[in-house]
Coordinates of C-alpha atoms in Angstrom, one line a residue:
Chain A
M1224 CA 133.7 251.0 57.4
K1225 CA 134.3 248.1 59.8
L1226 CA 138.1 248.3 60.0
R1227 CA 140.4 251.2 61.1
T1228 CA 140.9 253.3 58.0
K1229 CA 143.8 255.4 59.3
F1230 CA 147.5 254.9 60.1
G1231 CA 147.9 257.5 62.8
A1232 CA 146.8 260.8 61.2
F1233 CA 147.2 259.3 57.7
G1234 CA 145.1 257.3 55.2
G1235 CA 141.3 257.5 55.3
I1236 CA 138.8 257.4 52.5
Y1237 CA 138.7 260.6 50.5
I1238 CA 136.6 259.6 47.6
P1239 CA 133.3 260.7 46.0
E1240 CA 130.1 259.3 47.5
M1241 CA 129.5 257.4 44.3
M1242 CA 132.5 255.1 45.2
V1243 CA 132.0 254.6 48.9
A1244 CA 129.6 251.6 48.7
A1245 CA 132.0 249.8 46.4
M1246 CA 134.9 250.3 48.9
E1247 CA 132.6 249.0 51.7
D1248 CA 132.0 245.9 49.6
V1249 CA 135.8 245.4 49.0
E1250 CA 136.4 245.8 52.7
K1251 CA 133.7 243.3 53.5
A1252 CA 135.2 240.8 51.0
F1253 CA 138.7 241.4 52.4
I1254 CA 137.6 240.8 56.0
R1255 CA 136.0 237.5 54.9
C1256 CA 138.9 236.3 52.7
R1257 CA 141.7 237.0 55.1
K1258 CA 140.4 234.6 57.7
D1259 CA 139.0 232.1 55.2
R1260 CA 141.2 229.0 55.3
N1261 CA 140.2 227.8 51.8
F1262 CA 141.1 231.2 50.4
N1263 CA 144.4 231.3 52.2
N1264 CA 145.4 227.8 51.3
K1265 CA 144.6 228.5 47.7
L1266 CA 146.6 231.7 47.8
S1267 CA 149.6 230.1 49.4
G1268 CA 149.5 227.3 46.8
L1269 CA 149.5 229.8 44.0
L1270 CA 152.2 231.9 45.6
R1271 CA 154.3 228.7 45.8
D1272 CA 153.6 226.9 42.6
Y1273 CA 152.7 229.8 40.2
A1274 CA 154.6 232.8 41.5
G1275 CA 157.7 230.9 42.9
R1276 CA 157.6 231.6 46.6
P1277 CA 159.4 231.5 48.9
S1278 CA 161.8 233.8 47.0
P1279 CA 165.4 233.1 47.9
L1280 CA 167.5 235.0 50.4
Y1281 CA 170.8 235.6 48.8
L1282 CA 174.1 236.6 50.4
A1283 CA 175.8 238.8 47.9
E1284 CA 179.4 238.1 48.8
N1285 CA 181.1 240.4 46.2
F1286 CA 178.8 243.3 47.2
S1287 CA 179.4 242.5 50.9
R1288 CA 183.1 242.7 50.4
D1289 CA 182.8 246.1 48.9
I1290 CA 180.5 247.4 51.6
G1291 CA 182.4 245.8 54.5
C1292 CA 179.5 243.9 56.0
K1293 CA 177.1 241.2 55.1
V1294 CA 174.5 242.2 52.5
Y1295 CA 171.5 239.9 51.7
F1296 CA 169.1 240.3 48.9
K1297 CA 165.5 239.2 49.2
R1298 CA 165.1 238.0 45.6
E1299 CA 161.6 239.2 44.6
D1300 CA 163.1 239.7 41.2
L1301 CA 163.1 235.9 40.7
L1302 CA 159.3 235.6 41.0
H1303 CA 157.1 235.0 38.0
T1304 CA 156.7 238.3 36.1
G1305 CA 159.9 239.6 37.7
A1306 CA 158.8 241.6 40.7
H1307 CA 157.0 241.5 44.0
K1308 CA 153.8 242.8 42.4
I1309 CA 152.4 239.4 41.9
N1310 CA 152.0 238.8 45.6
N1311 CA 149.3 241.4 45.7
T1312 CA 147.7 240.7 42.3
L1313 CA 147.1 237.0 43.1
G1314 CA 145.4 238.1 46.4
Q1315 CA 143.3 240.8 44.9
V1316 CA 142.2 239.0 41.8
M1317 CA 141.2 236.0 43.9
L1318 CA 139.2 238.4 46.0
A1319 CA 137.6 239.9 42.9
K1320 CA 136.7 236.5 41.7
Q1321 CA 135.1 235.7 45.0
M1322 CA 133.1 238.9 44.8
G1323 CA 131.7 237.7 41.5
K1324 CA 133.3 240.6 39.5
K1325 CA 133.6 240.0 35.8
E1326 CA 135.8 242.9 34.7
I1327 CA 139.1 243.8 36.3
I1328 CA 141.0 247.1 35.8
A1329 CA 144.4 248.2 37.0
E1330 CA 146.8 251.1 36.6
T1331 CA 150.5 250.6 35.9
G1332 CA 153.6 252.7 35.9
A1333 CA 156.6 250.6 35.0
G1334 CA 154.2 248.0 33.7
Q1335 CA 155.2 245.5 36.4
H1336 CA 151.9 245.7 38.2
G1337 CA 150.1 245.6 34.9
V1338 CA 151.9 242.5 33.9
A1339 CA 151.4 240.8 37.3
T1340 CA 147.7 241.6 37.0
A1341 CA 147.5 240.4 33.4
V1342 CA 149.0 237.0 34.1
V1343 CA 146.7 236.4 37.0
C1344 CA 143.6 237.5 35.0
A1345 CA 144.6 235.2 32.2
L1346 CA 144.9 232.4 34.8
F1347 CA 141.4 233.1 36.2
G1348 CA 139.8 233.9 32.8
L1349 CA 138.9 237.5 33.7
S1350 CA 138.9 240.4 31.3
L1351 CA 141.4 243.1 32.1
K1352 CA 141.9 246.8 31.1
V1353 CA 145.2 248.3 32.2
F1354 CA 145.5 252.1 32.3
M1355 CA 149.0 253.3 31.5
G1356 CA 150.5 256.7 30.9
A1357 CA 151.4 257.3 27.3
K1358 CA 154.9 258.3 28.3
D1359 CA 155.3 255.0 30.3
I1360 CA 154.0 253.0 27.4
E1361 CA 156.9 254.5 25.4
R1362 CA 159.6 253.6 27.9
Q1363 CA 158.3 250.2 29.0
K1364 CA 157.4 248.6 25.6
P1365 CA 158.2 245.0 26.5
N1366 CA 155.8 245.1 29.4
V1367 CA 153.1 246.5 27.2
Y1368 CA 153.5 243.4 24.9
R1369 CA 153.5 241.1 27.8
M1370 CA 150.1 242.4 29.0
Q1371 CA 148.7 242.2 25.5
L1372 CA 150.0 238.6 25.2
C1373 CA 147.8 237.7 28.2
G1374 CA 144.8 239.2 26.5
A1375 CA 144.7 242.4 28.5
E1376 CA 143.8 245.7 26.9
V1377 CA 146.3 248.5 27.5
V1378 CA 144.6 251.9 27.6
P1379 CA 147.0 254.8 27.0
V1380 CA 146.5 257.7 29.3
T1381 CA 147.3 261.0 27.6
A1382 CA 146.1 263.4 30.4
G1383 CA 148.5 265.3 32.6
S1384 CA 152.0 264.0 33.0
Q1385 CA 151.1 260.8 31.2
T1386 CA 152.7 258.7 34.0
L1387 CA 151.5 256.7 37.0
K1388 CA 149.5 259.4 38.7
D1389 CA 147.4 260.0 35.6
A1390 CA 147.0 256.3 35.1
V1391 CA 145.5 256.0 38.6
N1392 CA 143.2 259.0 37.9
A1393 CA 142.0 257.3 34.7
A1394 CA 141.4 254.0 36.5
L1395 CA 139.5 255.7 39.3
R1396 CA 137.3 257.6 36.7
Y1397 CA 136.6 254.4 34.8
F1398 CA 135.8 252.6 38.0
L1399 CA 133.4 255.4 39.0
G1400 CA 131.2 254.4 36.1
R1401 CA 131.2 250.7 36.8
V1402 CA 131.3 250.4 40.6
D1403 CA 128.8 247.5 40.5
T1404 CA 130.5 245.2 38.0
C1405 CA 134.1 246.1 38.0
Y1406 CA 137.0 245.5 40.4
Y1407 CA 140.0 247.8 40.6
V1408 CA 143.3 246.1 41.4
L1409 CA 145.4 248.9 42.9
G1410 CA 149.1 248.1 42.7
S1411 CA 150.5 249.8 45.8
V1412 CA 149.7 250.7 49.4
V1413 CA 148.0 253.9 48.2
G1414 CA 144.5 255.0 47.4
P1415 CA 141.4 255.0 49.7
H1416 CA 140.8 252.5 52.5
P1417 CA 140.9 249.5 52.3
Y1418 CA 143.6 249.4 49.6
P1419 CA 146.6 250.5 51.7
M1420 CA 145.8 247.9 54.4
M1421 CA 144.9 245.2 51.9
V1422 CA 147.9 245.6 49.7
Q1423 CA 150.2 245.6 52.8
H1424 CA 148.5 242.4 53.9
F1425 CA 149.2 240.7 50.6
Q1426 CA 152.8 242.0 50.5
K1427 CA 153.9 241.2 54.0
V1428 CA 154.8 237.7 52.9
I1429 CA 158.1 239.3 51.7
G1430 CA 159.2 240.3 55.2
N1431 CA 157.7 237.2 56.9
E1432 CA 159.8 234.9 54.7
A1433 CA 162.9 237.1 54.9
R1434 CA 162.8 237.2 58.7
R1435 CA 162.6 233.4 58.9
Q1436 CA 165.3 233.0 56.3
I1437 CA 167.8 235.3 57.9
L1438 CA 167.2 233.9 61.3
A1439 CA 167.9 230.4 59.9
R1440 CA 171.1 231.7 58.2
E1441 CA 172.5 234.0 60.7
G1442 CA 170.7 233.2 64.0
R1443 CA 170.0 236.9 64.4
L1444 CA 168.0 239.7 62.7
P1445 CA 169.4 242.1 60.2
T1446 CA 170.6 245.4 61.5
H1447 CA 169.2 247.3 58.5
V1448 CA 166.3 246.6 56.1
I1449 CA 166.4 248.7 53.0
A1450 CA 163.9 249.1 50.2
C1451 CA 163.0 251.5 47.4
V1452 CA 159.8 253.6 47.8
G1453 CA 157.5 254.7 45.1
G1454 CA 154.0 254.1 46.4
G1455 CA 155.8 251.8 48.9
S1456 CA 154.4 248.3 48.5
N1457 CA 157.6 246.4 48.4
A1458 CA 159.0 248.5 51.2
I1459 CA 156.1 247.9 53.6
G1460 CA 156.0 244.3 52.4
I1461 CA 159.5 243.8 53.8
F1462 CA 159.3 246.2 56.7
D1463 CA 156.1 244.7 58.1
A1464 CA 157.7 241.7 59.8
F1465 CA 160.4 243.9 61.5
L1466 CA 158.3 246.7 62.8
R1467 CA 158.5 245.5 66.4
D1468 CA 162.2 244.6 66.2
K1469 CA 165.3 246.6 66.9
V1470 CA 166.1 246.9 63.2
R1471 CA 166.6 250.1 61.2
L1472 CA 164.1 250.5 58.4
I1473 CA 165.3 252.6 55.5
G1474 CA 163.1 253.7 52.5
V1475 CA 164.9 255.1 49.4
E1476 CA 162.9 257.4 47.2
A1477 CA 163.6 258.7 43.7
G1478 CA 166.1 261.6 43.9
G1479 CA 165.5 262.3 40.2
N1480 CA 167.7 264.5 38.0
G1481 CA 168.4 267.5 40.2
K1482 CA 165.4 269.4 39.1
K1483 CA 162.5 267.0 39.3
H1484 CA 162.2 264.0 41.6
G1485 CA 159.9 261.6 43.5
K1486 CA 161.0 262.6 47.0
T1487 CA 157.5 262.6 48.4
L1488 CA 158.4 261.7 51.9
S1489 CA 161.6 263.7 52.2
Q1490 CA 160.4 266.8 50.4
G1491 CA 156.7 266.7 50.1
E1492 CA 154.0 268.0 52.5
V1493 CA 150.9 266.4 54.0
G1494 CA 147.9 266.5 51.7
I1495 CA 145.0 264.5 50.4
F1496 CA 145.6 262.8 47.1
Q1497 CA 143.9 259.9 45.2
G1498 CA 141.9 258.8 48.2
S1499 CA 144.1 259.2 51.2
K1500 CA 145.9 261.6 53.4
S1501 CA 149.7 261.2 53.2
Y1502 CA 152.8 263.1 52.1
V1503 CA 152.3 264.6 48.6
L1504 CA 154.4 266.5 46.1
Q1505 CA 152.3 269.7 45.7
N1506 CA 152.5 273.4 45.5
K1507 CA 151.3 275.8 48.2
D1508 CA 147.7 275.7 46.7
G1509 CA 147.6 272.0 46.9
Q1510 CA 148.0 271.4 43.2
I1511 CA 149.7 268.1 42.7
E1512 CA 153.1 268.4 41.1
E1513 CA 154.7 266.1 38.6
A1514 CA 157.2 263.6 39.9
H1515 CA 160.2 262.5 38.0
S1516 CA 162.4 259.4 38.1
I1517 CA 164.5 257.4 35.7
S1518 CA 162.4 254.4 37.0
A1519 CA 158.7 254.6 36.0
G1520 CA 157.7 252.7 39.2
L1521 CA 159.0 255.5 41.4
D1522 CA 157.6 258.3 39.3
Y1523 CA 154.7 259.1 41.6
P1524 CA 153.9 262.3 43.6
G1525 CA 152.1 260.4 46.4
V1526 CA 153.1 257.7 48.8
G1527 CA 151.3 255.1 51.0
P1528 CA 149.9 256.5 54.2
V1529 CA 151.6 253.8 56.2
H1530 CA 155.0 255.3 55.2
S1531 CA 153.9 258.8 56.2
F1532 CA 153.0 257.3 59.6
L1533 CA 156.3 255.4 59.9
K1534 CA 158.1 258.7 59.0
E1535 CA 156.2 260.8 61.5
S1536 CA 156.6 258.2 64.3
K1537 CA 160.3 258.0 63.4
R1538 CA 160.0 254.2 63.0
A1539 CA 161.5 254.3 59.5
M1540 CA 163.9 256.7 57.9
Y1541 CA 163.4 257.9 54.3
T1542 CA 166.1 259.2 52.0
S1543 CA 166.7 259.2 48.3
A1544 CA 169.1 258.2 45.5
T1545 CA 169.4 260.2 42.2
D1546 CA 168.8 258.9 38.7
K1547 CA 172.5 258.8 38.1
E1548 CA 173.2 256.9 41.3
A1549 CA 170.5 254.4 40.4
L1550 CA 172.0 253.9 37.0
H1551 CA 175.4 253.4 38.4
A1552 CA 174.0 250.8 40.9
F1553 CA 172.4 249.0 38.0
H1554 CA 175.7 248.6 36.2
Y1555 CA 177.5 247.9 39.5
L1556 CA 175.3 245.0 40.5
S1557 CA 175.3 243.5 37.0
R1558 CA 179.1 243.6 37.0
K1559 CA 179.6 242.5 40.6
E1560 CA 176.9 239.9 41.1
G1561 CA 175.6 239.1 37.7
I1562 CA 172.2 240.4 38.8
F1563 CA 170.2 243.0 36.8
P1564 CA 168.2 244.9 39.4
A1565 CA 165.1 246.8 38.3
L1566 CA 165.9 250.6 38.1
E1567 CA 163.5 250.9 41.0
S1568 CA 165.4 248.5 43.2
S1569 CA 168.7 250.0 42.0
H1570 CA 167.8 253.0 44.2
A1571 CA 168.0 250.9 47.4
I1572 CA 171.4 249.5 46.2
A1573 CA 172.6 253.0 45.3
F1574 CA 171.8 254.1 48.9
V1575 CA 174.0 251.4 50.3
L1576 CA 176.8 252.1 47.9
R1577 CA 176.8 255.8 48.8
N1578 CA 176.6 255.2 52.5
R1579 CA 179.0 252.3 52.9
K1580 CA 180.8 254.2 55.7
M1581 CA 177.8 254.2 57.9
F1582 CA 177.8 250.4 58.2
S1583 CA 180.1 248.5 60.6
S1584 CA 181.6 245.1 59.9
N1585 CA 179.1 243.4 62.3
D1586 CA 176.1 244.8 60.5
I1587 CA 173.8 242.7 58.4
L1588 CA 171.9 244.5 55.6
L1589 CA 168.8 243.1 54.1
I1590 CA 167.9 244.7 50.8
S1591 CA 164.6 244.2 49.0
L1592 CA 165.5 243.4 45.4
S1593 CA 161.9 244.1 44.4
G1594 CA 162.2 243.5 40.7
R1595 CA 164.5 242.5 37.9
G1596 CA 166.0 244.9 35.4
D1597 CA 165.3 243.1 32.2
K1598 CA 162.5 245.5 31.4
D1599 CA 165.0 248.4 31.8
I1600 CA 167.8 247.2 29.6
N1601 CA 166.8 249.4 26.6
Q1602 CA 166.5 252.4 28.8
V1603 CA 169.8 251.8 30.5
L1604 CA 171.5 251.2 27.1
S1605 CA 170.1 254.6 25.9
F1606 CA 172.1 256.3 28.7
G1607 CA 175.3 254.6 27.7
K1608 CA 177.8 253.5 30.3
Chain B
M585 CA 116.8 279.7 52.8
R586 CA 118.8 280.7 49.7
F587 CA 118.3 277.4 47.9
G588 CA 114.8 276.8 46.7
S589 CA 112.7 274.9 44.2
N590 CA 112.7 275.0 40.4
F591 CA 116.4 275.9 40.5
V592 CA 118.7 276.0 37.6
M593 CA 122.3 276.0 38.6
P594 CA 125.0 276.5 36.0
F595 CA 128.5 275.3 36.8
L596 CA 131.7 277.0 35.8
V597 CA 135.3 276.6 36.7
L598 CA 136.7 279.7 38.3
G599 CA 139.5 281.2 36.1
D600 CA 138.5 279.2 33.0
P601 CA 139.8 280.0 30.4
N602 CA 141.6 282.9 32.2
Y603 CA 140.9 285.5 34.9
S604 CA 139.3 288.3 32.9
T605 CA 137.2 286.1 30.6
S606 CA 136.1 284.0 33.6
L607 CA 134.8 287.1 35.3
K608 CA 132.8 288.0 32.2
L609 CA 131.4 284.4 32.1
L610 CA 130.5 284.5 35.8
R611 CA 128.6 287.8 35.3
I612 CA 126.8 286.4 32.3
A613 CA 125.9 283.2 34.2
A614 CA 124.6 285.3 37.2
E615 CA 122.5 287.6 34.9
S616 CA 121.0 285.0 32.6
G617 CA 118.2 283.7 34.7
A618 CA 120.1 281.2 36.7
N619 CA 118.8 280.8 40.3
A620 CA 122.2 279.9 41.8
L621 CA 125.8 279.2 40.6
E622 CA 128.0 276.3 41.3
L623 CA 131.6 277.4 40.9
G624 CA 134.6 275.1 40.9
F625 CA 138.1 275.7 42.1
A626 CA 140.5 274.4 39.5
F627 CA 142.4 271.3 40.7
S628 CA 145.2 269.4 39.0
D629 CA 143.7 265.9 39.6
P630 CA 139.9 266.0 39.7
I631 CA 138.9 262.4 40.0
A632 CA 135.1 262.8 39.5
D633 CA 135.4 264.9 36.4
G634 CA 135.1 263.8 32.8
P635 CA 137.3 265.2 29.9
I636 CA 135.3 268.4 29.5
I637 CA 135.7 269.7 33.0
Q638 CA 139.2 268.2 33.3
A639 CA 140.1 270.4 30.4
A640 CA 138.5 273.5 32.0
N641 CA 140.6 272.8 35.2
Y642 CA 143.7 272.5 33.1
R643 CA 142.9 275.8 31.1
A644 CA 142.4 277.7 34.3
L645 CA 145.5 276.4 36.0
S646 CA 147.7 277.0 32.9
S647 CA 146.4 280.6 32.7
G648 CA 147.9 281.1 36.2
I649 CA 144.8 280.8 38.4
T650 CA 145.4 280.2 42.1
T651 CA 143.3 279.7 45.2
E652 CA 143.7 283.4 46.0
K653 CA 142.8 284.5 42.5
S654 CA 139.7 282.3 42.6
F655 CA 138.6 284.1 45.7
M656 CA 139.3 287.4 44.0
L657 CA 137.0 286.4 41.2
L658 CA 134.3 285.6 43.7
K659 CA 134.8 288.9 45.4
E660 CA 134.5 290.7 42.0
L661 CA 131.4 288.7 41.2
R662 CA 129.8 289.6 44.5
K663 CA 130.1 293.3 43.6
H664 CA 127.6 292.8 40.8
S665 CA 125.4 290.0 41.9
D666 CA 123.7 288.6 45.0
I667 CA 123.0 285.2 43.4
P668 CA 123.4 282.2 45.8
I669 CA 126.9 280.7 45.2
S670 CA 128.0 277.2 46.0
I671 CA 131.7 276.3 45.9
M672 CA 132.9 273.0 44.5
V673 CA 136.4 272.4 45.7
S674 CA 138.7 269.4 46.1
M675 CA 139.6 268.5 49.7
N676 CA 143.3 269.0 49.2
M677 CA 142.8 272.6 48.3
V678 CA 140.8 273.3 51.4
F679 CA 143.2 271.4 53.5
R680 CA 146.2 273.3 52.2
Y681 CA 144.5 276.7 52.5
G682 CA 143.6 275.7 56.1
I683 CA 140.1 274.4 56.7
A684 CA 139.2 277.1 59.2
K685 CA 140.7 279.9 57.0
F686 CA 139.0 278.6 53.9
Y687 CA 135.5 278.6 55.4
N688 CA 136.1 282.0 57.1
K689 CA 137.2 283.4 53.7
C690 CA 134.0 282.0 52.2
K691 CA 132.0 283.7 54.9
T692 CA 133.7 287.1 54.3
L693 CA 132.9 286.8 50.5
G694 CA 129.3 285.9 51.1
I695 CA 129.6 282.4 49.7
D696 CA 126.5 280.4 50.6
A697 CA 127.6 276.8 50.3
V698 CA 130.6 274.5 50.0
L699 CA 130.8 271.0 48.5
C700 CA 134.0 268.9 48.6
P701 CA 133.3 266.1 46.2
D702 CA 136.1 263.9 47.5
C703 CA 135.2 264.2 51.1
P704 CA 132.4 261.7 52.0
L705 CA 130.6 261.3 55.3
E706 CA 133.5 259.4 56.8
E707 CA 135.9 262.3 56.6
I708 CA 133.5 265.3 56.9
G709 CA 134.1 266.1 60.6
E710 CA 136.4 269.1 60.4
L711 CA 134.6 270.6 57.4
L712 CA 131.3 270.3 59.2
A713 CA 132.6 272.1 62.3
E714 CA 133.9 275.0 60.3
S715 CA 130.8 275.2 58.1
K716 CA 128.6 275.5 61.2
K717 CA 130.9 278.0 62.8
N718 CA 130.8 280.2 59.7
K719 CA 127.2 279.6 58.8
I720 CA 128.0 278.1 55.4
Y721 CA 125.9 275.3 54.1
Q722 CA 127.7 272.0 53.8
V723 CA 126.4 270.3 50.7
F724 CA 126.5 266.5 50.4
M725 CA 126.4 264.3 47.4
V726 CA 124.0 261.3 47.2
A727 CA 124.5 258.5 44.7
P728 CA 122.5 255.6 43.4
S729 CA 124.6 253.4 45.7
T730 CA 123.9 255.5 48.8
S731 CA 122.0 253.2 51.2
S732 CA 118.9 254.3 53.2
K733 CA 120.9 254.0 56.4
R734 CA 123.5 256.3 54.9
L735 CA 120.9 258.7 53.7
A736 CA 119.6 259.0 57.3
E737 CA 123.1 259.8 58.4
I738 CA 123.7 262.4 55.7
S739 CA 120.4 264.0 56.6
K740 CA 121.7 264.7 60.0
H741 CA 124.6 266.8 58.7
A742 CA 123.7 268.1 55.3
S743 CA 122.5 271.7 54.7
G744 CA 121.7 273.9 51.8
Y745 CA 120.7 271.3 49.2
I746 CA 121.5 267.8 48.2
Y747 CA 123.6 267.2 45.1
L748 CA 122.1 264.0 43.7
V749 CA 124.3 262.2 41.2
T750 CA 122.0 259.9 39.2
V751 CA 124.4 258.6 36.7
R752 CA 127.3 256.2 37.1
G753 CA 130.5 257.8 36.0
T754 CA 132.2 261.1 35.9
T755 CA 130.8 264.6 34.9
G756 CA 130.0 264.9 31.3
I757 CA 127.4 265.3 28.6
R758 CA 124.8 262.6 28.3
K759 CA 122.0 262.0 25.8
S760 CA 119.1 261.3 28.0
I761 CA 117.8 261.0 31.6
S762 CA 117.2 257.5 32.7
K763 CA 113.9 256.4 34.1
E764 CA 115.4 255.3 37.4
V765 CA 116.1 258.9 38.3
A766 CA 112.5 259.5 39.5
G767 CA 112.9 256.7 42.0
L768 CA 116.3 258.1 43.2
I769 CA 114.8 261.5 43.7
K770 CA 111.9 260.1 45.6
K771 CA 114.1 257.9 47.8
T772 CA 116.4 260.9 48.6
K773 CA 113.5 263.3 49.3
S774 CA 111.8 260.8 51.6
S775 CA 114.9 260.7 53.9
I776 CA 116.2 264.3 53.6
N777 CA 114.3 267.5 54.1
L778 CA 116.4 269.6 51.7
P779 CA 116.0 270.7 48.1
V780 CA 117.4 268.0 45.9
Y781 CA 119.3 269.1 42.8
V782 CA 120.3 266.6 40.1
G783 CA 123.8 266.9 38.6
F784 CA 126.1 265.0 36.3
G785 CA 124.8 264.6 32.7
I786 CA 122.3 267.5 32.7
S787 CA 122.9 268.7 29.2
S788 CA 119.8 270.6 27.9
R789 CA 116.6 272.5 28.8
Q790 CA 114.8 269.2 28.1
H791 CA 116.9 267.4 30.8
V792 CA 116.2 270.2 33.3
K793 CA 112.5 270.0 32.7
Q794 CA 112.5 266.2 32.9
V795 CA 114.2 266.0 36.3
I796 CA 112.0 268.7 37.8
E797 CA 109.0 266.9 36.5
M798 CA 110.4 263.8 38.2
G799 CA 110.3 265.6 41.5
A800 CA 113.7 267.2 41.7
D801 CA 114.0 270.8 43.1
G802 CA 116.6 271.8 40.5
A803 CA 119.3 270.8 38.1
I804 CA 123.0 271.5 37.9
C805 CA 124.4 271.9 34.4
G806 CA 128.2 271.9 33.9
S807 CA 129.8 270.1 31.0
A808 CA 127.3 271.4 28.4
I809 CA 128.2 275.0 29.3
V810 CA 131.9 274.4 29.9
K811 CA 132.2 272.7 26.6
M812 CA 131.6 276.1 24.9
I813 CA 134.6 277.6 26.6
K814 CA 137.3 276.0 24.6
A815 CA 139.3 279.0 23.4
K816 CA 140.6 282.1 25.0
N817 CA 137.7 284.0 23.5
P818 CA 134.7 281.9 24.1
P819 CA 131.4 282.8 22.4
L820 CA 129.9 284.8 25.3
E821 CA 126.6 285.4 23.6
K822 CA 126.2 281.7 22.9
V823 CA 126.9 280.9 26.6
R824 CA 124.4 283.5 27.6
K825 CA 121.7 282.1 25.3
F826 CA 122.3 278.6 26.4
I827 CA 122.1 279.4 30.1
K828 CA 118.9 281.4 29.4
S829 CA 117.4 278.5 27.6
L830 CA 117.9 276.3 30.6
S831 CA 115.6 278.4 32.8
L832 CA 112.1 277.2 33.2
D833 CA 110.1 280.4 33.0

């Protein structure tokens, strides 16, 4: 490998020999594309005209009044397909196209990454298979239809917990058999090098924009940047621009239902899972445990190595919000601001609601509203008020 | 050298379908003409395995197998057999057990070789140091996509034997051996001075014969055997016969 594969002690490339050459090819293409002016111009054009960037920075005044300080939302929920995922899929699918790959595969949990890959594959005329846990197919029906509308094949994964982790396994296994012709669009900052670095690269547009926007509005940086963390792509996307600033970075994981959860960083231990070294939910033998979250996108027992590094180096702080708190936050924001946050993003909002006392009136909070909650309406309804 | 030529190497998952039956199967495998055994530690998320071996991992884990119990099985097996044993284990299980402790335990139990399928050359450092210290062979995989430059690098570190994967995809049963295998064996042998065993897709005596005729030093057969162990009471005699049928003489 040409680039640094690790984030401190985390990351790396823990994959079978059969896959190494393919990762070297992806890295090579990534190195070439990220400095290629034509590639970058085309990507920025699509991010602007197709995805809808820059996404707005919105001062939520009603919410701010309740919290007692200014709260801004970075509105990734307003992008095409309804979440930040499209920043990454545009970049990676363009890369795959440049590499001459004909078949694209992806995994998906909530279906947001699947849909974001499906629309871009439709745009570029590439065939796509999306691996999705059978349980997630059940709870995210509308997204399944969206992918199919774009011509993608949704492959149900019935192994294991039938959620995101098993979808990633299935995609990796499929890829193993087609390393020469197939490109795997990974949806988060997880997996083997170069994925964590590459997905961060394509997502850092969130923070870069937000930093400019808030400086223009407030003339100063936010005091806190808050995002939900599953694999961690929206979180690192918004954190990236503030890493060198005196700004508190807070990641909010899935606190789950009291028994099961997705608190990989706050309660997991270091391990090697799906290609990289990072915090993992596992037992003492290193068997991977099933995560749980009300939001399919946070239902994952691993996390991006960059977050393990930010935790260890104490640059970011990681905490959690429960299913119940997230659900409450969903209702709260709908009521207060007329915005339906994705259940994933609701975790970040729930954290702020729960901790309103920790903020002073002079603080400025920047929350990554990573996705919209339309996909979650049925699920939220099923829980009642 | 405990790994030689014309080797037939059955693969089983330790603890599949449960502790006591697994021990019976291990003894059968060791006493049915196999030259060495490759034994897997059951892992929850084996990314290089197809459905048959995934199911074996799952059976073993649901029967309550642990890392410690897998070592106990190896200890029991060693009381009855001196056959060369190679361990196939996911990196996370070694990491969690403690890399030094894991290799030391292998040494105590008389394990000959260790292969971590999800630990390529790039990450092998710590394993290599411990394997040397404990005089355990560190087995490397070689794939169709492994470049000559990489083969040269692998040859500096590998010991015991080379696990040559000649197919694209996960472990599993396949109908035939492709013609390009001969070339892959030749390429590997010209760079690395170790026995080369072909694994993934070796499903019959015919396949074993073919790859050895193509110049391989041996063959590893997993899914075709593991497939017979579906139930709590697998057909032990059938397994014995099948393993016997794989042997060349």
